[in-house]
Every structure is written in structure tokens, then in C-alpha cells.
Amino acid sequence: MGSRYHGYQTQNNEALTVQRVLQNALEGFFGTPLKITGCSRTDAGVHAKQFYCTMEGDIRSTLPPEKIPLAMRPYLPEDIAILSARAVGEDFHPRYMTHHKEYEYYIYNAPILHPYHAGRAWHCPVALDVAAMDAAAAYLVGRHDFAALMAQGSVVSSTVREIYYCNVRKEGDLVIVRVAADGFLYNMVRIIAGTLTEVGKGKTVPEAIPAILASLDRRKAGPTLPPEGLYLNRVVYPNDLIG
Amino acid sequence: MGSRYHGYQTQNNEALTVQRVLQNALEGFFGTPLKITGCSRTDAGVHAKQFYCTMEGDIRSTLPPEKIPLAMRPYLPEDIAILSARAVGEDFHPRYMTHHKEYEYYIYNAPILHPYHAGRAWHCPVALDVAAMDAAAAYLVGRHDFAALMAQGSVVSSTVREIYYCNVRKEGDLVIVRVAADGFLYNMVRIIAGTLTEVGKGKTVPEAIPAILASLDRRKAGPTLPPEGLYLNRVVYPNDLIG
């Protein structure tokens, strides 16, 4: 859970990051400097249900990799866990080799935020039209230039990505936006969720999505929703790379 | 969410309870001493997804009851919320008039506790046989003397209760015990969950449940599981009392 962290990746400062906590714990355990590389640079406050890292260094331990999760458990806070570990080839890169990633954005949609969902979903007290949101989501699927759905000021060589699926469902009082793509631009999922929420509120219609995309203009899309609703849900590698 | 609290009900000490927080916030808002009566005395660390209280006092506010939840929101911490409010008759009692209550006990059943469930489920790393647990649960349904499933040393006029339903299901890595009854003895749900877990581990069989009940002996049943997995899920009143 990312609530306490300034994102995954350590910057050139002393901020608490998931990478820093992992690295300190692993270096202490293995007694050697390690290079930790993550599959994604998640933002401050964002959660990850699944996340892959590699660990490289002069490790002389004879502990089998599959025993690392249990062995490391006492050295990690309860909001970070190593769920599994395995050996990979030296050419494996957790970020460059992902086939696709799936995110979910949780919107708690009832007048008063239920404490069970506090810090774990964004609270939208206005009733949302989930069917309209799902219809709008369908327009995002496919290979598009998503410049309109990227945080302004980001620098990237190409803003073209392929969304494999994007849908919106209701589970009790939660409205959940699910989206998978070969890659995501900065803040893209939070802007997608914000744009779909505008549709859910009736401020725009599903049929307006193609024109928003075609504009390549961030200002035409909806707001960037806050990090507490965002989950990196699944990271998928080609089958021959990782089981 | 009950993690931070010494239960619902204020005792004769300064411990932080849900009742104390509610009472302080409501008395501050309405500017008058209030009597707050809850539907249940939940234990320290136990959660409630639904909970009813009455508030009595010399309230001169003209605020309609249905506006109380939103008005009170800024005065409550994020782990306590007033979800709805309405006027009830003077003879209404939130505890004595319940028709039945439903509890759920969440068991996180995988080798390593996923941070998403930390503090919100009890962690059982040993694989559980959910079908056997569900078969065992069926033996608990009905009107029985549940003395064997009550914390030792509790004083109560009768240990006979009626369980309306009791079942065990799997949702991802969670094993969820659900039980509804006209009333519950002290620690009864946590002992039921502990006893069913013994069945799930293969330490006892579903067919042993009737003999455990008939023994009226707490020592024959399984352990009392910790509070963090327990949720008061639903409190049901007769239809003519509350909608």
C-alpha cells in the first residue's frame, strides 16, 4: 500500500520510497550493496497489488530464492511485502520487458465515505452513471495517440500507446475503472478515470471521447484524480520470460 | 474500522473507544450532553461495516436528521463515519430490538500476508480446505446451546442462541466465514472461526461439530481468532421498526 510513500522510485533526496525501504532491508539481510530495479515508477500515494523488481549484487547467500519472501518478512513494514521470488536470466529487465500492465482505479460512490474504503478509494459523492462510463471507456481501446491524457509538461519520445481493454464496473458502492495497455503515459490512468467520471456525472457524453483524443490537448480531458484510488493491479511478461 | 479503538463501548477508564469519539463529536456539535446507546459491544480491534446507535438529549437543533451525516463528517476521524441518520420512536432500543446480526470473519489464506489485507484479515499461511469448513459450518445452524463456543468466564443468563445461517466461502486469497444469529455470546464468532479453521487444517472433521456443541466445554472447540479479522457486517431490525 503506497499511502505512506513518496512513490516507488528513490529520487536524489531523503524522501521515503518503496525502493529505499526494500533496498535497505535486502542489503541488511544479504550484507552486500544491491541494485534494485522496479517494473514501474509509481507515484506518491499510489498502491500496487503486484509489482516486480530485480535485485543484483555480489550475493553469496545459499538461501534458495523461493525462501526469500518468508525470510524477509520480519524486515519489512506491513505495507510492503515480498510475495514471491525466483531466479531470472541476466538479460531480464523488469520494466523494459513487460508485455502489458493492468491498473484499476477505485471510486467510492456514495454520499459519505465508508471508513472501510478510506485511503483506498477516491470518494465521489455524486451518483455516477456507470453504463455511460463503460461506454466511454470502450472508445479508448486500441492504438491511439494519448497526448490528451498525459500530464502537461511530461517529456516522452512518443505518446502513442495501445490500450488492450478498458471497462468500468460497479461492486457495491465502488465504481472500478480497469485498464490494460502496453505502456502508460504520466498520470494517464488518473486522467482516464477523471475523464470517465466527467461522463459518469453527465458533464460530457461517451461519444465525445474520440474528439478529446484527437485534440491531443490535455485541457480537453477531465481532471487528474488523486493517487489513493489507483492500483497497479497486474504486470504481465511474455510467457517465456517469467511464469 | 476498529484497529485504533478499545472497542465500541466506553468503560470506566480513559481508553479510546468508538462511543467516546462519537459522543464527544456529537455533544460538541449539538452543544448539549447526550446519551449514546449502541447496538453491540464490539471488542477492541474489531471492525463494523454497519452499526446503529441512538442519541438522546435536549437537542434544540433544527437540522433535519438526514443532514447529520454530512454535517458531522468534519468532526469525525476517517475511521469512523455516520452513514445515515433518522428519527425513531422513544421506545426504540438499538440493542434489545435487533432481529439478528450478521458477522463476517476474514482469513487471509496464502503464505505471505498481502499488504492490502494487513490489519483487515487474520493471516493463516496454512492452506485451508474451504469445502470442509463450509460443511462444518452447516452443523452450527439452528437453535443450540453454544456454551462450548463462548469465552470462558463469561456470565450470561442463557447460552442458547439461534444461528440462522453460517457458511464459508473463498474470494481470491480470502476465506470468509459468514454467520447470522439472533444473538451472540462473548467471542462466539471468533471461536466459531477458530473451530472452523481447525477443520480447514484437517485437525478435526466437520462431523465432530455436534459433539463439540454437546460437550458445552469451551476446551473442546478451537482457538479464539484475533480481532482484526472480525466485522460486524449487518444489523437487522424488524421491518416496522427501521427501514
Coordinates of C-alpha atoms in Angstrom, one line a residue:
Chain A
M1 CA 0.0 0.0 0.0
G2 CA 1.5 3.3 -1.1
S3 CA -0.2 5.8 1.3
R4 CA 3.0 6.4 3.3
Y5 CA 5.5 6.6 0.4
H6 CA 6.8 9.2 -2.0
G7 CA 6.3 6.7 -4.8
Y8 CA 8.3 3.7 -5.8
Q9 CA 11.5 5.1 -7.1
T10 CA 14.1 6.8 -5.0
Q11 CA 15.0 10.3 -6.1
N12 CA 18.0 12.4 -5.2
N13 CA 16.6 13.2 -1.8
E14 CA 15.8 11.6 1.5
A15 CA 12.1 11.0 0.8
L16 CA 10.7 7.7 1.9
T17 CA 10.2 5.5 -1.1
V18 CA 9.3 1.8 -1.5
Q19 CA 12.6 1.2 -3.3
R20 CA 14.5 2.7 -0.4
V21 CA 12.7 0.5 2.2
L22 CA 13.2 -2.6 0.0
Q23 CA 16.9 -1.9 -0.7
N24 CA 17.7 -1.2 3.0
A25 CA 16.0 -4.4 4.1
L26 CA 17.6 -6.5 1.4
E27 CA 21.1 -5.0 1.7
G28 CA 20.9 -5.5 5.5
F29 CA 19.8 -9.1 5.1
F30 CA 22.3 -10.1 2.4
G31 CA 25.1 -7.9 3.7
T32 CA 26.1 -6.5 0.4
P33 CA 25.3 -3.5 -1.8
L34 CA 22.4 -4.3 -4.2
K35 CA 21.0 -2.7 -7.3
I36 CA 17.2 -2.8 -7.2
T37 CA 15.3 -2.2 -10.4
G38 CA 11.5 -1.9 -10.4
C39 CA 8.9 -2.5 -13.2
S40 CA 7.3 0.8 -12.9
R41 CA 7.7 4.3 -11.3
T42 CA 4.5 4.6 -9.4
D43 CA 3.6 8.0 -8.0
A44 CA 3.4 9.1 -4.4
G45 CA 0.4 7.6 -2.6
V46 CA -0.4 5.1 -5.4
H47 CA -0.8 1.4 -4.4
A48 CA 0.4 -1.7 -6.1
K49 CA -1.2 -5.2 -5.7
Q50 CA 1.5 -6.7 -7.9
F51 CA 5.0 -5.3 -8.6
Y52 CA 8.2 -6.8 -9.9
C53 CA 11.8 -5.9 -9.0
T54 CA 15.1 -7.3 -9.8
M55 CA 18.0 -7.4 -7.3
E56 CA 21.6 -7.6 -8.5
G57 CA 24.8 -7.7 -6.5
D58 CA 27.5 -9.9 -5.1
I59 CA 25.1 -12.2 -3.2
R60 CA 26.9 -15.1 -1.5
S61 CA 23.8 -16.4 0.3
T62 CA 22.9 -20.0 -0.3
L63 CA 19.2 -19.3 0.6
P64 CA 17.0 -20.6 -2.3
P65 CA 15.2 -17.7 -3.9
E66 CA 11.7 -19.2 -3.1
K67 CA 12.6 -18.8 0.6
I68 CA 13.3 -15.1 0.4
P69 CA 9.7 -13.9 0.9
L70 CA 9.3 -15.6 4.3
A71 CA 12.9 -14.8 5.4
M72 CA 12.4 -11.1 4.6
R73 CA 9.0 -10.8 6.2
P74 CA 10.4 -9.6 9.6
Y75 CA 12.5 -6.9 8.0
L76 CA 9.7 -5.2 6.1
P77 CA 6.8 -2.9 7.3
E78 CA 3.3 -4.4 7.0
D79 CA 2.5 -2.2 4.0
I80 CA 5.3 -3.7 1.8
A81 CA 5.7 -7.5 1.2
I82 CA 7.8 -9.7 -1.0
L83 CA 5.2 -12.2 -2.2
S84 CA 7.4 -14.4 -4.3
A85 CA 11.0 -14.6 -5.6
R86 CA 12.7 -16.5 -8.3
A87 CA 16.0 -16.5 -10.3
V88 CA 15.9 -14.8 -13.7
G89 CA 18.4 -14.5 -16.5
E90 CA 20.9 -11.6 -16.6
D91 CA 19.2 -10.1 -19.6
F92 CA 15.8 -9.9 -17.9
H93 CA 14.7 -6.3 -17.3
P94 CA 11.5 -5.8 -15.1
R95 CA 10.5 -2.6 -16.9
Y96 CA 11.5 -2.9 -20.5
M97 CA 10.3 -6.5 -20.8
T98 CA 6.7 -6.1 -19.6
H99 CA 4.1 -7.2 -22.1
H100 CA 1.4 -5.1 -20.5
K101 CA 0.3 -3.7 -17.2
E102 CA -3.2 -3.5 -15.8
Y103 CA -4.3 -0.7 -13.5
E104 CA -7.6 -0.3 -11.5
Y105 CA -8.9 3.0 -10.2
Y106 CA -11.4 2.7 -7.2
I107 CA -14.1 5.3 -6.9
Y108 CA -16.2 5.1 -3.7
N109 CA -19.5 6.4 -5.0
A110 CA -21.9 7.1 -2.1
P111 CA -22.8 10.3 -0.1
I112 CA -20.5 9.5 2.8
L113 CA -17.1 7.8 2.5
H114 CA -17.3 4.4 4.4
P115 CA -14.3 4.1 6.7
Y116 CA -13.5 0.6 5.2
H117 CA -12.5 2.5 2.0
A118 CA -10.8 5.5 3.5
G119 CA -7.3 5.9 1.9
R120 CA -8.1 3.1 -0.5
A121 CA -10.5 4.7 -2.9
W122 CA -11.3 8.2 -4.2
H123 CA -14.6 9.5 -2.8
C124 CA -17.1 10.8 -5.3
P125 CA -20.4 11.7 -3.5
V126 CA -22.2 12.5 -6.8
A127 CA -24.0 9.5 -8.2
L128 CA -22.2 8.2 -11.4
D129 CA -23.8 6.6 -14.5
V130 CA -21.6 3.5 -14.7
A131 CA -23.1 2.3 -18.0
A132 CA -22.2 5.7 -19.6
M133 CA -18.7 5.5 -18.2
D134 CA -18.3 1.9 -19.5
A135 CA -19.5 3.1 -23.0
A136 CA -16.9 5.9 -22.9
A137 CA -14.2 3.6 -21.8
A138 CA -14.7 1.4 -24.9
Y139 CA -13.7 4.4 -27.1
L140 CA -10.2 4.4 -25.5
V141 CA -9.4 0.8 -26.5
G142 CA -6.9 0.4 -29.4
R143 CA -3.8 2.1 -30.6
H144 CA -4.1 5.9 -30.2
D145 CA -2.1 9.0 -29.6
F146 CA -3.0 9.6 -25.9
A147 CA -1.3 13.0 -25.6
A148 CA -4.6 14.5 -24.3
L149 CA -4.5 12.0 -21.4
M150 CA -0.9 12.8 -20.3
A151 CA 0.1 15.2 -17.6
Q152 CA 1.1 18.6 -19.1
G153 CA 4.9 19.1 -19.3
S154 CA 5.8 15.5 -19.5
V155 CA 8.6 14.7 -21.9
V156 CA 8.4 11.4 -23.8
S157 CA 9.5 10.3 -27.3
S158 CA 6.1 9.1 -28.3
T159 CA 2.6 9.5 -26.9
V160 CA 1.2 6.5 -28.9
R161 CA 0.1 3.6 -26.8
E162 CA -2.1 0.6 -27.2
I163 CA -5.0 0.0 -24.7
Y164 CA -5.9 -3.7 -24.7
Y165 CA -9.1 -3.3 -22.6
C166 CA -10.7 -0.6 -20.6
N167 CA -14.0 -1.0 -18.7
V168 CA -16.0 0.3 -15.8
R169 CA -17.9 -1.9 -13.4
K170 CA -19.8 -1.5 -10.1
E171 CA -19.0 -3.6 -7.0
G172 CA -21.3 -2.5 -4.2
D173 CA -20.6 1.2 -3.6
L174 CA -17.3 1.0 -5.6
V175 CA -17.1 2.0 -9.2
I176 CA -13.9 0.4 -10.6
V177 CA -12.2 1.5 -13.8
R178 CA -9.9 -1.2 -15.2
V179 CA -7.4 -0.5 -18.0
A180 CA -4.6 -2.5 -19.5
A181 CA -2.1 -1.2 -22.0
D182 CA 1.4 -1.9 -23.4
G183 CA 2.5 1.2 -21.6
F184 CA 1.1 4.3 -19.8
L185 CA 2.0 7.9 -20.1
Y186 CA 2.5 10.1 -16.9
N187 CA -0.8 10.3 -14.9
M188 CA -2.6 8.6 -17.8
V189 CA -4.8 6.3 -15.7
R190 CA -5.7 9.0 -13.2
I191 CA -6.7 11.3 -16.2
I192 CA -8.7 8.4 -17.8
A193 CA -10.5 7.9 -14.5
G194 CA -11.2 11.7 -14.3
T195 CA -12.4 11.9 -17.8
L196 CA -14.7 8.9 -17.4
T197 CA -16.0 10.4 -14.1
E198 CA -17.0 13.5 -16.1
V199 CA -19.0 11.2 -18.3
G200 CA -20.5 9.5 -15.3
K201 CA -21.6 12.9 -13.9
G202 CA -23.3 13.7 -17.2
K203 CA -20.9 16.6 -17.9
T204 CA -19.9 15.0 -21.2
V205 CA -21.1 12.1 -23.3
P206 CA -19.3 8.8 -24.3
E207 CA -19.3 9.9 -27.9
A208 CA -17.1 12.9 -27.1
I209 CA -14.1 10.7 -26.3
P210 CA -12.8 10.4 -29.9
A211 CA -12.7 14.2 -30.3
I212 CA -10.9 14.5 -26.9
L213 CA -8.3 12.0 -28.1
A214 CA -8.0 13.6 -31.5
S215 CA -7.4 17.1 -29.9
L216 CA -4.1 15.9 -28.4
D217 CA -4.9 18.6 -25.8
R218 CA -4.7 17.8 -22.1
R219 CA -7.2 20.6 -21.4
K220 CA -10.0 18.8 -23.2
A221 CA -9.8 15.8 -20.9
G222 CA -11.1 15.5 -17.3
P223 CA -9.2 16.1 -14.1
T224 CA -6.3 14.0 -12.7
L225 CA -7.9 12.1 -9.9
P226 CA -5.9 11.7 -6.6
P227 CA -3.5 8.8 -6.1
E228 CA -5.3 7.0 -3.3
G229 CA -7.7 5.3 -5.7
L230 CA -5.0 4.0 -8.1
Y231 CA -3.7 0.4 -8.0
L232 CA -1.1 -1.2 -10.2
N233 CA -3.0 -4.4 -10.4
R234 CA -1.1 -6.8 -12.7
V235 CA 2.2 -6.8 -14.5
V236 CA 2.4 -9.3 -17.3
Y237 CA 5.5 -10.5 -19.0
P238 CA 5.8 -12.7 -22.1
N239 CA 5.3 -16.3 -21.1
D240 CA 8.8 -17.5 -21.9
L241 CA 10.3 -14.8 -19.6
I242 CA 8.5 -15.3 -16.3
G243 CA 5.9 -17.9 -15.2
Chain B
M1 CA -12.5 0.4 11.3
G2 CA -11.8 -0.7 14.9
S3 CA -8.0 -1.1 14.7
R4 CA -7.3 2.0 16.8
Y5 CA -10.0 1.6 19.4
H6 CA -10.6 -0.3 22.7
G7 CA -13.9 -1.5 21.4
Y8 CA -17.2 0.3 21.0
Q9 CA -18.3 0.8 24.5
T10 CA -16.7 3.3 26.9
Q11 CA -15.6 1.6 30.2
N12 CA -14.8 3.4 33.4
N13 CA -11.4 4.5 32.2
E14 CA -9.8 6.8 29.7
A15 CA -9.3 4.3 26.9
L16 CA -10.2 5.5 23.4
T17 CA -13.5 3.9 22.3
V18 CA -15.7 4.5 19.3
Q19 CA -18.5 5.6 21.7
R20 CA -16.3 8.2 23.3
V21 CA -15.2 9.7 19.9
L22 CA -18.9 9.7 18.7
Q23 CA -20.2 11.2 21.9
N24 CA -17.5 14.0 22.0
A25 CA -18.1 14.9 18.4
L26 CA -21.9 14.9 18.7
E27 CA -22.0 16.8 22.0
G28 CA -19.6 19.4 20.6
F29 CA -21.8 19.8 17.6
F30 CA -25.2 19.9 19.3
G31 CA -23.9 21.8 22.4
T32 CA -25.7 19.6 24.9
P33 CA -24.9 16.4 26.9
L34 CA -26.1 13.3 25.0
K35 CA -26.8 9.7 25.8
I36 CA -25.4 7.5 23.1
T37 CA -26.5 3.8 23.1
G38 CA -25.0 1.3 20.7
C39 CA -26.4 -1.9 19.1
S40 CA -23.5 -4.0 20.2
R41 CA -20.4 -4.1 22.4
T42 CA -17.8 -4.8 19.9
D43 CA -14.4 -5.8 21.2
A44 CA -11.1 -3.9 20.9
G45 CA -9.7 -4.1 17.4
V46 CA -13.0 -5.4 15.8
H47 CA -14.4 -3.6 12.8
A48 CA -18.0 -2.8 12.0
K49 CA -19.3 -2.2 8.5
Q50 CA -22.7 -1.4 9.9
F51 CA -23.6 -0.2 13.4
Y52 CA -26.6 1.5 14.9
C53 CA -26.6 4.0 17.8
T54 CA -29.3 6.1 19.3
M55 CA -28.6 9.7 20.6
E56 CA -30.8 11.2 23.3
G57 CA -30.7 14.6 24.9
D58 CA -32.1 18.1 25.0
I59 CA -31.3 18.7 21.3
R60 CA -32.6 22.1 20.1
S61 CA -31.1 22.0 16.7
T62 CA -33.5 22.3 13.7
L63 CA -31.1 20.3 11.5
P64 CA -33.1 17.6 9.8
P65 CA -31.8 14.1 10.9
E66 CA -30.9 13.1 7.3
K67 CA -28.4 16.0 7.2
I68 CA -26.5 14.9 10.2
P69 CA -24.1 12.5 8.4
L70 CA -22.7 15.3 6.1
A71 CA -22.7 17.9 8.9
M72 CA -20.8 15.6 11.3
R73 CA -18.2 14.5 8.7
P74 CA -15.6 17.2 9.5
Y75 CA -15.8 16.3 13.2
L76 CA -15.0 12.6 12.9
P77 CA -11.8 10.8 12.1
E78 CA -11.6 8.9 8.8
D79 CA -12.1 5.5 10.5
I80 CA -15.5 6.4 12.0
A81 CA -18.4 7.7 9.9
I82 CA -22.1 8.4 10.4
L83 CA -23.5 6.9 7.2
S84 CA -27.2 7.8 7.8
A85 CA -29.5 9.2 10.5
R86 CA -33.2 9.2 11.1
A87 CA -35.8 9.9 13.8
V88 CA -37.0 6.9 15.8
G89 CA -39.7 6.4 18.5
E90 CA -38.8 6.9 22.1
D91 CA -39.3 3.2 22.7
F92 CA -36.7 2.1 20.1
H93 CA -33.7 0.4 21.6
P94 CA -30.8 -0.3 19.2
R95 CA -29.6 -3.4 21.1
Y96 CA -32.6 -5.0 22.5
M97 CA -34.7 -4.7 19.4
T98 CA -32.3 -6.2 16.8
H99 CA -33.8 -9.1 15.0
H100 CA -30.5 -10.5 14.0
K101 CA -26.9 -9.6 13.4
E102 CA -24.5 -10.9 10.7
Y103 CA -20.8 -11.1 11.2
E104 CA -18.0 -12.0 8.8
Y105 CA -14.5 -13.2 9.7
Y106 CA -11.8 -12.6 7.1
I107 CA -9.0 -15.1 6.9
Y108 CA -6.1 -14.3 4.5
N109 CA -5.0 -17.7 3.4
A110 CA -1.7 -17.5 1.5
P111 CA 1.9 -18.0 2.5
I112 CA 2.7 -14.2 2.8
L113 CA 0.2 -11.6 4.0
H114 CA -0.6 -9.2 1.2
P115 CA -0.3 -5.6 2.4
Y116 CA -3.8 -4.8 1.0
H117 CA -5.2 -7.1 3.8
A118 CA -2.8 -6.1 6.6
G119 CA -4.9 -5.2 9.7
R120 CA -8.1 -6.2 7.9
A121 CA -7.9 -10.0 7.9
W122 CA -6.3 -12.7 10.1
H123 CA -3.3 -14.3 8.3
C124 CA -3.4 -18.1 8.1
P125 CA -0.4 -19.3 6.0
V126 CA -1.5 -23.0 6.1
A127 CA -3.8 -23.9 3.1
L128 CA -7.4 -24.3 4.3
D129 CA -9.9 -26.8 3.0
V130 CA -12.8 -24.4 2.4
A131 CA -15.4 -27.1 1.5
A132 CA -14.7 -28.9 4.8
M133 CA -15.1 -25.7 6.7
D134 CA -18.4 -25.0 4.9
A135 CA -19.6 -28.5 5.7
A136 CA -18.7 -28.0 9.4
A137 CA -20.4 -24.5 9.5
A138 CA -23.7 -26.2 8.4
Y139 CA -23.7 -28.2 11.7
L140 CA -23.8 -24.9 13.7
V141 CA -27.1 -23.7 12.1
G142 CA -30.2 -23.9 14.3
R143 CA -31.1 -23.4 17.9
H144 CA -28.4 -24.8 20.1
D145 CA -26.7 -24.3 23.5
F146 CA -23.5 -22.6 22.3
A147 CA -21.7 -22.7 25.7
A148 CA -18.7 -24.5 24.1
L149 CA -18.3 -21.5 21.8
M150 CA -18.3 -18.8 24.5
A151 CA -15.2 -17.3 26.1
Q152 CA -14.6 -19.0 29.5
G153 CA -15.6 -17.0 32.5
S154 CA -18.4 -15.1 30.7
V155 CA -21.6 -14.6 32.8
V156 CA -24.9 -14.8 30.9
S157 CA -28.4 -16.0 31.8
S158 CA -28.7 -18.4 28.8
T159 CA -26.2 -19.8 26.4
V160 CA -28.9 -20.8 23.9
R161 CA -28.9 -18.9 20.6
E162 CA -30.3 -19.5 17.1
I163 CA -27.9 -19.3 14.2
Y164 CA -29.9 -18.5 11.0
Y165 CA -27.1 -19.2 8.6
C166 CA -23.4 -20.0 8.7
N167 CA -21.2 -20.6 5.7
V168 CA -17.6 -20.3 4.4
R169 CA -16.6 -19.1 1.0
K170 CA -13.4 -18.2 -0.8
E171 CA -12.9 -14.8 -2.5
G172 CA -9.4 -14.8 -4.1
D173 CA -7.0 -15.4 -1.2
L174 CA -9.6 -14.6 1.4
V175 CA -11.6 -17.3 3.2
I176 CA -14.7 -15.6 4.6
V177 CA -16.8 -17.1 7.4
R178 CA -20.3 -15.6 7.5
V179 CA -22.7 -16.1 10.4
A180 CA -26.0 -14.6 11.4
A181 CA -27.8 -15.2 14.7
D182 CA -30.5 -13.8 17.0
G183 CA -27.6 -13.0 19.4
F184 CA -24.0 -13.9 20.0
L185 CA -22.2 -14.9 23.1
Y186 CA -18.9 -13.3 24.1
N187 CA -16.2 -14.1 21.5
M188 CA -18.6 -16.6 19.8
V189 CA -17.8 -15.6 16.2
R190 CA -14.0 -15.6 16.8
I191 CA -14.3 -19.1 18.4
I192 CA -16.5 -20.3 15.5
A193 CA -13.9 -19.1 13.0
G194 CA -11.1 -20.7 15.1
T195 CA -13.0 -24.0 15.3
L196 CA -13.8 -24.0 11.5
T197 CA -10.1 -23.2 10.8
E198 CA -9.2 -26.4 12.8
V199 CA -11.5 -28.3 10.3
G200 CA -9.9 -26.4 7.4
K201 CA -6.4 -27.5 8.5
G202 CA -7.6 -31.1 8.8
K203 CA -7.1 -31.2 12.6
T204 CA -10.7 -32.2 13.0
V205 CA -13.6 -33.2 10.8
P206 CA -17.0 -31.5 10.1
E207 CA -18.8 -34.4 11.7
A208 CA -17.1 -33.6 15.0
I209 CA -19.0 -30.3 15.4
P210 CA -22.2 -31.8 17.0
A211 CA -20.1 -33.4 19.8
I212 CA -18.2 -30.2 20.4
L213 CA -21.5 -28.3 20.8
A214 CA -23.0 -31.1 23.0
S215 CA -19.9 -31.0 25.3
L216 CA -20.8 -27.5 26.4
D217 CA -17.0 -27.3 27.1
R218 CA -15.0 -24.4 25.7
R219 CA -11.8 -26.5 25.7
K220 CA -13.3 -28.8 23.0
A221 CA -13.6 -26.0 20.5
G222 CA -10.9 -24.3 18.5
P223 CA -8.9 -21.1 19.4
T224 CA -10.3 -17.6 19.6
L225 CA -9.0 -15.9 16.5
P226 CA -7.7 -12.3 16.8
P227 CA -10.0 -9.3 16.4
E228 CA -8.5 -7.8 13.2
G229 CA -10.4 -10.3 11.0
L230 CA -13.8 -9.7 12.5
Y231 CA -16.5 -7.5 11.0
L232 CA -20.0 -6.7 12.3
N233 CA -21.5 -6.8 8.8
R234 CA -25.2 -6.2 9.2
V235 CA -27.6 -5.3 12.0
V236 CA -31.2 -6.1 11.1
Y237 CA -34.3 -4.8 12.9
P238 CA -37.9 -5.9 12.4
N239 CA -39.3 -4.1 9.3
D240 CA -41.8 -2.0 11.1
L241 CA -39.1 -0.5 13.4
I242 CA -36.5 0.7 11.0
G243 CA -36.3 0.8 7.2

